[in-house]
N, CA, C and O atoms as a DFTB+ gen file, in Angstrom:
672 C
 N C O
     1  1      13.258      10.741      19.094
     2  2      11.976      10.351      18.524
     3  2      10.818      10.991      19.277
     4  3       9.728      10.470      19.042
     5  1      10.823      12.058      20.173
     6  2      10.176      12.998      20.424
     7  2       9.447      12.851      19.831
     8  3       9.845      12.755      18.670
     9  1       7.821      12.701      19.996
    10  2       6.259      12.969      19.465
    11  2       5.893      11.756      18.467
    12  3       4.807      11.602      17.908
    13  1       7.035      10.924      18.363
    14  2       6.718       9.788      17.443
    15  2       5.835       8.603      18.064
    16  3       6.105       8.165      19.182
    17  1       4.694       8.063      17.248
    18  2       3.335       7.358      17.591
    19  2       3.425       6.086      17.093
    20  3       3.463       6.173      15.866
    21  1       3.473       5.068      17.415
    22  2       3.069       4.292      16.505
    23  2       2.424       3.861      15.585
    24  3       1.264       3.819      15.994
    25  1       2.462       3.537      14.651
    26  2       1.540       3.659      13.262
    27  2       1.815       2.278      12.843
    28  3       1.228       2.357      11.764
    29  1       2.321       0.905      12.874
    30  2       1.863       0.091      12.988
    31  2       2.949      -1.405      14.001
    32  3       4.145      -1.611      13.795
    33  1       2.381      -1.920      14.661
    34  2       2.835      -2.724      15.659
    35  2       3.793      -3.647      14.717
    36  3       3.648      -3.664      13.495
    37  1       4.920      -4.519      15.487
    38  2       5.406      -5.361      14.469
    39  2       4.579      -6.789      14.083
    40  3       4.734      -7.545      13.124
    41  1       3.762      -6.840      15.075
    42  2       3.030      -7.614      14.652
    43  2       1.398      -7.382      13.544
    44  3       0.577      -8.208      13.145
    45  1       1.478      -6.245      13.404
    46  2       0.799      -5.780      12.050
    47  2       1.395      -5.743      10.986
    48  3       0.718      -5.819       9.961
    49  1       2.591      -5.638      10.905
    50  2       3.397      -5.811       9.557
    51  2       3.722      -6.975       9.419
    52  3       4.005      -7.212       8.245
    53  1       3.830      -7.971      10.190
    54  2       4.766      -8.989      10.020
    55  2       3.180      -9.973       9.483
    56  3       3.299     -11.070       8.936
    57  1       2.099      -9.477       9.703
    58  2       1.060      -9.590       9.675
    59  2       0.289      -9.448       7.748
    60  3      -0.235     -10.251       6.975
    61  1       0.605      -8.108       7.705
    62  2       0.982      -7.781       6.148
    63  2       1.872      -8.347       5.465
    64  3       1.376      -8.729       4.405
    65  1       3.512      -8.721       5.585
    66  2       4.486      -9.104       5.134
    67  2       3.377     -11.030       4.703
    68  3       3.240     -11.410       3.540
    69  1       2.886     -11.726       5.749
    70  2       2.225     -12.897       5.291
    71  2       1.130     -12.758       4.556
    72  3       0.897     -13.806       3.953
    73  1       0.386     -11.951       4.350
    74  2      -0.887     -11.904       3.647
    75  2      -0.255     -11.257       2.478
    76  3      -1.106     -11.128       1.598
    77  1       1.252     -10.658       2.007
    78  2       1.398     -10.614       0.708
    79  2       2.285     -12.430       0.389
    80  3       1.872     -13.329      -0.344
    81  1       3.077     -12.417       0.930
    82  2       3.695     -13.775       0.511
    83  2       2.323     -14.526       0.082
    84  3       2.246     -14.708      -1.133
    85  1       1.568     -14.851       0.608
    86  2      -0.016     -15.803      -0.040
    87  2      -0.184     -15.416      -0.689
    88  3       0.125     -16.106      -1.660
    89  1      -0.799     -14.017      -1.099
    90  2      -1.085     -13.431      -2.590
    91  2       0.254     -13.914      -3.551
    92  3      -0.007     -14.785      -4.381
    93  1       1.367     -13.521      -3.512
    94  2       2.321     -13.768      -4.395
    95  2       2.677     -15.245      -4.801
    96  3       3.133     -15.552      -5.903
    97  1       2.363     -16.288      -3.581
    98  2       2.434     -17.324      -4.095
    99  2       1.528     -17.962      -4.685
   100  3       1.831     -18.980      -5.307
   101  1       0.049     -17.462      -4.621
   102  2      -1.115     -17.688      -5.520
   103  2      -0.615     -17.294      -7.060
   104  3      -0.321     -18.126      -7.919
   105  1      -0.591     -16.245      -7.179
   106  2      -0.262     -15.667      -8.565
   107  2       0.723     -16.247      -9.317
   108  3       0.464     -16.247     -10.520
   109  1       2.011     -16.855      -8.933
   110  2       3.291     -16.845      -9.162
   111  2       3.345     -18.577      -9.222
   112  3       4.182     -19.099      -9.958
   113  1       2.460     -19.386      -8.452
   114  2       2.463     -20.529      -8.447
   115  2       2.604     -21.696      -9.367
   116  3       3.002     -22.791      -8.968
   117  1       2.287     -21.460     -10.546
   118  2       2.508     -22.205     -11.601
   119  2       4.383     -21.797     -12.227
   120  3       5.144     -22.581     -12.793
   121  1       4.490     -21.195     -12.073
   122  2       5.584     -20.537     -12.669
   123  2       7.115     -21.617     -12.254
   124  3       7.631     -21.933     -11.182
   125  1       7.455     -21.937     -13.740
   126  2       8.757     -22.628     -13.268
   127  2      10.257     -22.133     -12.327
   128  3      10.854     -22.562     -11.340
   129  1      10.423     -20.929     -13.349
   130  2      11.483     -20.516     -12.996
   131  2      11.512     -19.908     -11.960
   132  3      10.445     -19.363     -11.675
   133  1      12.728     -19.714     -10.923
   134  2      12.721     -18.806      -9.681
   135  2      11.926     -17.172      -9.579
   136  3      12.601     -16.227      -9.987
   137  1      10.914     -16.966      -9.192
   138  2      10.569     -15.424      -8.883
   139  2      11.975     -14.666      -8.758
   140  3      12.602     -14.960      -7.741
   141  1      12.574     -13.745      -9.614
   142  2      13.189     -12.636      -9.193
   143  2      12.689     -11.188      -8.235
   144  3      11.847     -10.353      -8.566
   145  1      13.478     -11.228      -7.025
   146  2      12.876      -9.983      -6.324
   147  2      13.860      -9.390      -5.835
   148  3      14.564      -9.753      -4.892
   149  1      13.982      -7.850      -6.880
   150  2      14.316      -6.879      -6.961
   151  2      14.521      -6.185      -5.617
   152  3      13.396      -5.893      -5.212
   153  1      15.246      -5.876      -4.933
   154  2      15.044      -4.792      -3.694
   155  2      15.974      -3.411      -3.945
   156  3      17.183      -3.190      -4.012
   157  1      14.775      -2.622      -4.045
   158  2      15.707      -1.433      -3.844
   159  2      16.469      -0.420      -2.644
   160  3      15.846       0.129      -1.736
   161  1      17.746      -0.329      -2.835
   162  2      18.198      -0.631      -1.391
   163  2      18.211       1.167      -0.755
   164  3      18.578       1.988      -1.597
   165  1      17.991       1.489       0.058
   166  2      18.111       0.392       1.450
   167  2      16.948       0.441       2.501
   168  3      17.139      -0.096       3.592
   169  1      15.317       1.281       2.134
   170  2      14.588       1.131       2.841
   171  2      13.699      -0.338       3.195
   172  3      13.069      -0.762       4.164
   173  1      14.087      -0.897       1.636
   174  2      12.964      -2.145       1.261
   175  2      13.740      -3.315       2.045
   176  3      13.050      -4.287       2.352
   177  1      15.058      -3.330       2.392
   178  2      15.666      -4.628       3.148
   179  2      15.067      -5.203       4.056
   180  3      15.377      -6.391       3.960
   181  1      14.273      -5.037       5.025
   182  2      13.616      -5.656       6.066
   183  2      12.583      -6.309       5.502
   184  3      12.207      -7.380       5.979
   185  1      11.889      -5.668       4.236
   186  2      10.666      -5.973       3.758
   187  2      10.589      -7.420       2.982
   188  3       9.791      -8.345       3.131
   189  1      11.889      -7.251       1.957
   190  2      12.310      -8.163       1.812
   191  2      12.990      -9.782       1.941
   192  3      12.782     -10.826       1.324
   193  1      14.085      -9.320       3.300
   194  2      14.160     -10.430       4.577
   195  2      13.003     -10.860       4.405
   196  3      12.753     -11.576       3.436
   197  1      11.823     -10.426       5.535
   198  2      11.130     -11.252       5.748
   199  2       9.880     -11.737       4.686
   200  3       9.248     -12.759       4.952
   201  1       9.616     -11.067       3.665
   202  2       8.971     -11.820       2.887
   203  2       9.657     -12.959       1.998
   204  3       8.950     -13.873       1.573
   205  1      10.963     -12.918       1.725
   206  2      11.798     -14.244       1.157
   207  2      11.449     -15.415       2.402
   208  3      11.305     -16.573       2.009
   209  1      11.302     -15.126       3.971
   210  2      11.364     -15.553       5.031
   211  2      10.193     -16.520       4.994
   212  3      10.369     -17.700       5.299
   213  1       8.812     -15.982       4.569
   214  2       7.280     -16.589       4.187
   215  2       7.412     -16.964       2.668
   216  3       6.934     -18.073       2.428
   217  1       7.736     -16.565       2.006
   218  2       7.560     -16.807       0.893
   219  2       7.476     -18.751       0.450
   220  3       8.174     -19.341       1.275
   221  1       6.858     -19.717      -0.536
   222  2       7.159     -21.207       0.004
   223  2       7.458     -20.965      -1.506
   224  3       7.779     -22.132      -1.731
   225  1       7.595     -20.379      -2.666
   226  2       8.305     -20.574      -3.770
   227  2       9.571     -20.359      -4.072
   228  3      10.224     -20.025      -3.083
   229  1      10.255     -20.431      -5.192
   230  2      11.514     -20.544      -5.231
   231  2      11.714     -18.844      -5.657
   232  3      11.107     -18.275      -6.565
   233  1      12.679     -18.262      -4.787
   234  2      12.896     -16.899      -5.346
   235  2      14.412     -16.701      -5.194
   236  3      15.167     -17.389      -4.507
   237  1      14.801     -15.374      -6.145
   238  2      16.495     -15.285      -6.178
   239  2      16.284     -13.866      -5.947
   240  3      15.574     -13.216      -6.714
   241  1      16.940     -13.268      -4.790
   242  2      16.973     -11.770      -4.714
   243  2      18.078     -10.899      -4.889
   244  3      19.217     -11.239      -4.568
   245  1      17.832      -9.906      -5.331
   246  2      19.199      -9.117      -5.886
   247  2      18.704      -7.677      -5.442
   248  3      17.604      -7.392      -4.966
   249  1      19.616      -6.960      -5.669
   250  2      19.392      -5.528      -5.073
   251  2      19.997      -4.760      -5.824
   252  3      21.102      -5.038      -6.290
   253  1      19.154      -3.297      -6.141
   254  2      20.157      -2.058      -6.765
   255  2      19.848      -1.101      -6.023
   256  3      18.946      -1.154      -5.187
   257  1      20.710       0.079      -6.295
   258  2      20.744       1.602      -5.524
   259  2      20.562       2.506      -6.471
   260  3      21.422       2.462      -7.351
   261  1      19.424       3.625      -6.647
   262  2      18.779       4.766      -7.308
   263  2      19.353       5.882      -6.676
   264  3      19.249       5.976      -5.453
   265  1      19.907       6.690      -7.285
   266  2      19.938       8.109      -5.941
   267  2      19.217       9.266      -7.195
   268  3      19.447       9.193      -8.402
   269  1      18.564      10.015      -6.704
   270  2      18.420      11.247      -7.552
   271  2      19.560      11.853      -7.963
   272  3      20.613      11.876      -7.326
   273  1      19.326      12.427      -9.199
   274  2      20.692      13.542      -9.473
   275  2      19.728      14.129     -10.678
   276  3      19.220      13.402     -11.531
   277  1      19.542      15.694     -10.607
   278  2      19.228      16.817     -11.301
   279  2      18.109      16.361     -12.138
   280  3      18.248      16.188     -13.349
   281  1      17.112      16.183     -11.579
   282  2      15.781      15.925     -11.864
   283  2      15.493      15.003     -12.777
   284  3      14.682      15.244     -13.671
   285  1      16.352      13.391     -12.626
   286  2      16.569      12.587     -12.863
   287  2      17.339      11.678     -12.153
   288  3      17.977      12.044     -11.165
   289  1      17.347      10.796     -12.458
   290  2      17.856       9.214     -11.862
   291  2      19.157       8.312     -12.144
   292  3      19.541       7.887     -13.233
   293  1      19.645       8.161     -11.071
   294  2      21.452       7.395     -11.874
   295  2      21.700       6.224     -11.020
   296  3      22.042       6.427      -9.855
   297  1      21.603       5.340     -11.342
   298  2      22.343       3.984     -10.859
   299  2      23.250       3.558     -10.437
   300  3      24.057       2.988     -11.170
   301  1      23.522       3.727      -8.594
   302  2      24.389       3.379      -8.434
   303  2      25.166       2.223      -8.413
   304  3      26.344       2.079      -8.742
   305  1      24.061       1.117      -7.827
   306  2      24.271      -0.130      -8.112
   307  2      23.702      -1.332      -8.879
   308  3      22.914      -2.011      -8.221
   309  1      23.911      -1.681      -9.977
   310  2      22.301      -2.477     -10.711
   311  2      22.323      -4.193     -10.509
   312  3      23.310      -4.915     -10.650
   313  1      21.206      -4.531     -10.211
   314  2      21.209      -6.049     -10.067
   315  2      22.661      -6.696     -10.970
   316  3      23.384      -6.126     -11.788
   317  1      22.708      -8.143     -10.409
   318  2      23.636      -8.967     -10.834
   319  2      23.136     -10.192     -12.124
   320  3      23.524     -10.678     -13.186
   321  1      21.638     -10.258     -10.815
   322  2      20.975     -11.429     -12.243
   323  2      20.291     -11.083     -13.636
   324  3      19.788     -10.006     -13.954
   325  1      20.379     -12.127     -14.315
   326  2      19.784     -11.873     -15.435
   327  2      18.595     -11.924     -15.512
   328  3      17.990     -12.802     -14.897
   329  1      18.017     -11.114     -16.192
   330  2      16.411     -10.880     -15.939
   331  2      15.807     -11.286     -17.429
   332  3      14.604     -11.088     -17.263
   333  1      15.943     -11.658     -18.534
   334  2      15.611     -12.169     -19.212
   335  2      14.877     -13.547     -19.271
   336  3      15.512     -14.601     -19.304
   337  1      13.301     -13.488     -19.286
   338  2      12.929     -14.666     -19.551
   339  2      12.078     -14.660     -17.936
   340  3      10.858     -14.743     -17.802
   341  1      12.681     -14.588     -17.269
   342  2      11.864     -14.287     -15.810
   343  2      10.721     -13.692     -15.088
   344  3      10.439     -12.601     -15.584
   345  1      10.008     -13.996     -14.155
   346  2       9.256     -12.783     -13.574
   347  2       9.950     -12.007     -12.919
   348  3      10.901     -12.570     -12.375
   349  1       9.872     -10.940     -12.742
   350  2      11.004      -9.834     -11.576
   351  2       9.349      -9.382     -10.778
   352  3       8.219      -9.383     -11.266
   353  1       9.795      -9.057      -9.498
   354  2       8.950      -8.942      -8.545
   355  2       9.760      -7.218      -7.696
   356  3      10.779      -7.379      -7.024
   357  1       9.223      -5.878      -7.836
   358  2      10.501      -5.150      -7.036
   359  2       9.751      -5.047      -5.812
   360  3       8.586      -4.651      -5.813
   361  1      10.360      -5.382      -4.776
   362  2      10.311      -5.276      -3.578
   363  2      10.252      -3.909      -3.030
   364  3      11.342      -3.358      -2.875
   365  1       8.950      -3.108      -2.634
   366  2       9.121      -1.793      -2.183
   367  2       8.531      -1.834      -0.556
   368  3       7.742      -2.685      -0.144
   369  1       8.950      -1.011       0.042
   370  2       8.477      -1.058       1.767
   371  2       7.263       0.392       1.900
   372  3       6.351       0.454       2.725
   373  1       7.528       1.232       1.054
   374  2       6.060       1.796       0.427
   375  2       6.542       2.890      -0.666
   376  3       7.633       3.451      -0.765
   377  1       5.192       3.027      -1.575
   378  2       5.069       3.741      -2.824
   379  2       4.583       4.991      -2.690
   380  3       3.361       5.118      -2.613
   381  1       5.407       6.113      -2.639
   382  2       5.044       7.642      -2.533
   383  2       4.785       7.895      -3.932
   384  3       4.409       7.037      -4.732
   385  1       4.966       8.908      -4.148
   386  2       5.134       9.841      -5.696
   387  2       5.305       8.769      -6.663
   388  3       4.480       8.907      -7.566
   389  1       5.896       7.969      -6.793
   390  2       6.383       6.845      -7.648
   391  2       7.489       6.783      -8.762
   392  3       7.749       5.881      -9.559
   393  1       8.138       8.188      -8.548
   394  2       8.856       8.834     -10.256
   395  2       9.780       7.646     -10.207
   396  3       9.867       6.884     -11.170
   397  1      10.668       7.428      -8.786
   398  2      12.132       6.723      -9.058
   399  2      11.401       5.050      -9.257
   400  3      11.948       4.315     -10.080
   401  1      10.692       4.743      -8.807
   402  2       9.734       3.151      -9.220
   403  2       9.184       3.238     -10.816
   404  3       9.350       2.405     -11.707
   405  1       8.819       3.898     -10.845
   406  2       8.669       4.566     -12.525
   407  2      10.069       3.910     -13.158
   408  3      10.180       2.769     -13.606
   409  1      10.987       4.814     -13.086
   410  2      12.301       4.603     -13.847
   411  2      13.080       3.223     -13.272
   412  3      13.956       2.883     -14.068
   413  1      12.986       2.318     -12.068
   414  2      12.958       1.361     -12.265
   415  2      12.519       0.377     -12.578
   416  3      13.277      -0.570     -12.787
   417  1      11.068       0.239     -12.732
   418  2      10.184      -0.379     -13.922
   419  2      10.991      -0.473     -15.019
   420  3      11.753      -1.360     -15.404
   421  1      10.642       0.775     -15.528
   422  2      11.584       0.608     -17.432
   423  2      12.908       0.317     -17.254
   424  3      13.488      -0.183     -18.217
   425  1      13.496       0.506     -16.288
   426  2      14.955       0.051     -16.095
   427  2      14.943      -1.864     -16.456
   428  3      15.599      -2.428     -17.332
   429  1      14.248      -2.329     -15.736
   430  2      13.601      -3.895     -15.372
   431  2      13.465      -4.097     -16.710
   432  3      14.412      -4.475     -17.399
   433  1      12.488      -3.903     -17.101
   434  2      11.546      -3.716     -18.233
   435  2      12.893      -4.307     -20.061
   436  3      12.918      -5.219     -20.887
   437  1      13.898      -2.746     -19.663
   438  2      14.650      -3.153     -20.599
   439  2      15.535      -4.505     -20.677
   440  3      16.124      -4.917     -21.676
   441  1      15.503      -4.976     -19.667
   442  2      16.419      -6.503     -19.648
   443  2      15.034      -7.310     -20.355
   444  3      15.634      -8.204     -20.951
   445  1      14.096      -7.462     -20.547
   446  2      13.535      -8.384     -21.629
   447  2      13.104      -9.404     -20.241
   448  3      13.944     -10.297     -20.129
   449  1      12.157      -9.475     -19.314
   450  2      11.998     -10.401     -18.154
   451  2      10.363     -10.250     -18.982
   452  3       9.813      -9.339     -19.601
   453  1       9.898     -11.960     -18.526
   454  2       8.682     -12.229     -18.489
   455  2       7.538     -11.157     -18.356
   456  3       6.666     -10.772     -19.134
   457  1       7.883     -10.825     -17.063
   458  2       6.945      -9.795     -16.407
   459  2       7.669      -8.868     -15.608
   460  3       8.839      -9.145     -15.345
   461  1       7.146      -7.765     -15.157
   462  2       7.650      -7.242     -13.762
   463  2       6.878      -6.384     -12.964
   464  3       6.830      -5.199     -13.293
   465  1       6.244      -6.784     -11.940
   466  2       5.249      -6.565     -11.163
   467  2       5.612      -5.726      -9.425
   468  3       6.511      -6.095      -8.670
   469  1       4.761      -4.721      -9.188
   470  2       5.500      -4.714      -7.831
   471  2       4.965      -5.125      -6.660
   472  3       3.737      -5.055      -6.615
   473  1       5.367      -5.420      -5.964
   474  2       5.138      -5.262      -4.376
   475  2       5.459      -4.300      -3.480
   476  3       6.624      -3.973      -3.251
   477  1       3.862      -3.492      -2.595
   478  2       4.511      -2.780      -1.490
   479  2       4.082      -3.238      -0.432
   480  3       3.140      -4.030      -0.442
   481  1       4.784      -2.768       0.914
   482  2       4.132      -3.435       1.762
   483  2       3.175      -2.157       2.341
   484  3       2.407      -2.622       3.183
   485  1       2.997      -0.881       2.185
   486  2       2.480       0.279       2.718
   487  2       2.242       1.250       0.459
   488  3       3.062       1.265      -0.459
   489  1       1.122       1.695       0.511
   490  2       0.992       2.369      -0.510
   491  2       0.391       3.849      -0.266
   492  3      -0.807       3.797       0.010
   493  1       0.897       5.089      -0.298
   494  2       0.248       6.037      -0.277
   495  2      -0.159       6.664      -1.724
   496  3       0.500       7.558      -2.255
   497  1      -1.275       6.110      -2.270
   498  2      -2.051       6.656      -3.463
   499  2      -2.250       8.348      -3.682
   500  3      -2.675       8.928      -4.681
   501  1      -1.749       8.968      -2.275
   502  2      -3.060      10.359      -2.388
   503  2      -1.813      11.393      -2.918
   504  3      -2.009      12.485      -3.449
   505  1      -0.401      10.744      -2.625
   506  2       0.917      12.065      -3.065
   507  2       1.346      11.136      -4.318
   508  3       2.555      10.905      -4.329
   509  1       0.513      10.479      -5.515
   510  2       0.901      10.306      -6.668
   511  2       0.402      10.546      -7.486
   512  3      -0.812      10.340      -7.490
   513  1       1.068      11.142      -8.692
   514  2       0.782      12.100      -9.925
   515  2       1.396      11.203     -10.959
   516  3       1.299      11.654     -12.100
   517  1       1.930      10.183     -10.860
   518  2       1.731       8.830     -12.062
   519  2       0.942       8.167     -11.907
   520  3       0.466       7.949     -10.793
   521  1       0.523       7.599     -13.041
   522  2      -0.346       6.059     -13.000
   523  2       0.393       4.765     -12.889
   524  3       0.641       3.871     -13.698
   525  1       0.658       4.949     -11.652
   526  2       1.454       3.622     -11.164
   527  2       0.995       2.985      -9.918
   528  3       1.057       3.561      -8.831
   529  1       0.542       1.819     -10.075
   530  2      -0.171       1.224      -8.520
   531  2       0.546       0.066      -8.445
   532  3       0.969      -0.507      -9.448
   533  1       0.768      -0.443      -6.972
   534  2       1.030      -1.454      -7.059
   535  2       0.716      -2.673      -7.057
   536  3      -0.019      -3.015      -6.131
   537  1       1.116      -3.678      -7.998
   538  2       0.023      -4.782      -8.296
   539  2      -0.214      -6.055      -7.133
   540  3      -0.964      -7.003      -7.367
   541  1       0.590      -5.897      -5.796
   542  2       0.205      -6.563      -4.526
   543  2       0.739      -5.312      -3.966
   544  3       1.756      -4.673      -4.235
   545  1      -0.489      -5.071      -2.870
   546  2      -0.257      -4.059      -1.638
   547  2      -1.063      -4.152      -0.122
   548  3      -2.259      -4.202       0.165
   549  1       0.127      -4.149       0.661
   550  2      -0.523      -4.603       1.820
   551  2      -1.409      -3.772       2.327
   552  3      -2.552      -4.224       2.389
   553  1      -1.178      -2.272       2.860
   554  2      -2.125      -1.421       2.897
   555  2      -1.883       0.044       2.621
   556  3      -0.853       0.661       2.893
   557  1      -3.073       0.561       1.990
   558  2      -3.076       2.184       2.092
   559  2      -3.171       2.568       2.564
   560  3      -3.987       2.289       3.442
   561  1      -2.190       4.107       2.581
   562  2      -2.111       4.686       3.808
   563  2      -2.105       6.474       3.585
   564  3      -1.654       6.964       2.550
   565  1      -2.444       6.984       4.257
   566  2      -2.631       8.724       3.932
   567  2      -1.169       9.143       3.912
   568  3      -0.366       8.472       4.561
   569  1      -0.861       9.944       3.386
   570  2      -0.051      11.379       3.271
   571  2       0.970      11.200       4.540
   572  3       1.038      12.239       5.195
   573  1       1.458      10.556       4.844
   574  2       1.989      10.950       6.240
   575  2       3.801      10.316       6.228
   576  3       4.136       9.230       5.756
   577  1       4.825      11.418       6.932
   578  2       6.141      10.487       6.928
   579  2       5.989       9.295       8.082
   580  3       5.280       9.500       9.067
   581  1       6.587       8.232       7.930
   582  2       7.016       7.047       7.786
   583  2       8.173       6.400       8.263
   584  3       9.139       6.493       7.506
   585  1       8.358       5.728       9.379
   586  2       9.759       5.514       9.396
   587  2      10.440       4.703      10.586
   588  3      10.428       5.189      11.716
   589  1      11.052       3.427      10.328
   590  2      11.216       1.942      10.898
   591  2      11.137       0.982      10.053
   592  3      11.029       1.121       8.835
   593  1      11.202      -0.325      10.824
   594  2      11.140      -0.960       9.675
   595  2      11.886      -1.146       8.157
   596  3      11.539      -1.886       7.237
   597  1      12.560      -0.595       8.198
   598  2      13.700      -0.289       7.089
   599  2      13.753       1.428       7.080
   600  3      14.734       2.164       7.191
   601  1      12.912       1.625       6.978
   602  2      12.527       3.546       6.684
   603  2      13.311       4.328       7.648
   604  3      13.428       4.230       8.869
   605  1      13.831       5.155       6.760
   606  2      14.764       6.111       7.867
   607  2      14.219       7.162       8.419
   608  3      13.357       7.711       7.733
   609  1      14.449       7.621       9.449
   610  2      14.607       9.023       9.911
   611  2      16.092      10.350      10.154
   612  3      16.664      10.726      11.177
   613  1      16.207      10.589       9.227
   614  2      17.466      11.111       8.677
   615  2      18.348       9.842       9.213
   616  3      18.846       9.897      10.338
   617  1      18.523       8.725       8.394
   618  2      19.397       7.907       8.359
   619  2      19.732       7.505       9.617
   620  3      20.883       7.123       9.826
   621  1      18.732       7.529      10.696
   622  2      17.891       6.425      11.901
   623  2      17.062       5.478      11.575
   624  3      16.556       5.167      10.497
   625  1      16.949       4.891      13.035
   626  2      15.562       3.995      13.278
   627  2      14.856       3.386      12.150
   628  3      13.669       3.181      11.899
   629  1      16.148       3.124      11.449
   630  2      15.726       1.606      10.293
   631  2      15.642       0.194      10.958
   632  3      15.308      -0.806      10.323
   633  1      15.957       0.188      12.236
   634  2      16.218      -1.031      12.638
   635  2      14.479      -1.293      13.464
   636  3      14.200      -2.431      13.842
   637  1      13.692      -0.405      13.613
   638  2      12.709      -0.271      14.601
   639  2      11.993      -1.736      13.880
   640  3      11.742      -2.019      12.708
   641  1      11.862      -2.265      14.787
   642  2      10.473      -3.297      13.992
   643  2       9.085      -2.982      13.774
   644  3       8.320      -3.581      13.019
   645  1       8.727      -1.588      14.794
   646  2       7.475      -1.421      14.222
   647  2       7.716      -0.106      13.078
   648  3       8.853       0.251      12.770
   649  1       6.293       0.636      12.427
   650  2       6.198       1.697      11.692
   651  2       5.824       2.663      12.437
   652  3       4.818       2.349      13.073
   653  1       6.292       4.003      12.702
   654  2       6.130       4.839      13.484
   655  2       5.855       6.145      12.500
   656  3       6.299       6.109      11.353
   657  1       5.096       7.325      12.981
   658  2       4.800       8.797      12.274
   659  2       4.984       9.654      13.592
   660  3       5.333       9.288      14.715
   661  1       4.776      10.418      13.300
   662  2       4.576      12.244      13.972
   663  2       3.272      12.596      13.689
   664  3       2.754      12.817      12.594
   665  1       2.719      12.627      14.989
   666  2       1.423      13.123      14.997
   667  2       1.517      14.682      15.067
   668  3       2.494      15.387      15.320
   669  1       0.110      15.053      14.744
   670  2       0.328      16.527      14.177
   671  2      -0.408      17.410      15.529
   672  3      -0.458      18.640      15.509
């Protein structure tokens, strides 16, 4: 991890991770049925943990796996629950480009759920070329790689609790 900086303490995220659980339980509060939250695996797992962790409503979490294949998208693993009738919530740890959140939207979308809204906990607006924002976001952030906290570094330092970059 040579030249790697910190970019945010764990107590700044864990910091973010509570100031979205409040937003989500404001919004979501009337709502009978369990919040569904989506995690797509495997950067968003930490994000998830601990916001189910704050969270004081009733939620059911499930997880699928996206991998690219030839300038498109294939499913490796797809949720278990039924999403019909529900809110689905997808759990993201942050929003780049947005194409593969794109195609899991309409993926969501086609099971017939109430709603489906996302959550990130980090959003970089400035490397996206869809119109896709996310509708709770903890904070924006510039152009920059990313990685702890769930986020890999060639399939490292997912376990880091804080968010770390490469300064230039």
């Amino acid at each position: 991890m040579r030249g790697a900086t910190l970019f945010l303490s764990e107590k700044e995220v864990q910091h973010l991770v509570k100031k979205l659980a409040k937003e989500i339980e404001q919004h979501y509060q009337n709502t009978k049925e369990p919040l569904l939250l989506v995690c797509p695996l495997k950067g968003s797992l930490f994000f998830l943990a601990d916001l189910v962790r704050y969270l004081k409503i009733p939620v059911q979490p499930d997880f699928i796996s996206i991998e690219s294949q030839q300038g498109g998208f294939h499913i490796l693993k797809d949720i278990q629950l039924p999403l019909q009738g529900h809110h689905v919530l997808i759990v993201k740890e942050v929003v780049n480009e947005g194409r593969k959140l794109l195609f899991l939207k309409k993926h969501l979308e086609a099971g017939s759920p109430q709603s489906v809204k996302i959550v990130a906990l980090l959003d970089k607006p400035s490397g996206r070329y869809l119109e896709l924002t996310p509708d709770f976001s903890g904070q924006a952030i510039d152009d920059r790689y990313i990685f702890g906290y769930g986020m890999d570094l060639n399939e490292k330092h997912r376990g880091l609790r804080g968010i770390f970059h490469f300064t230039q």
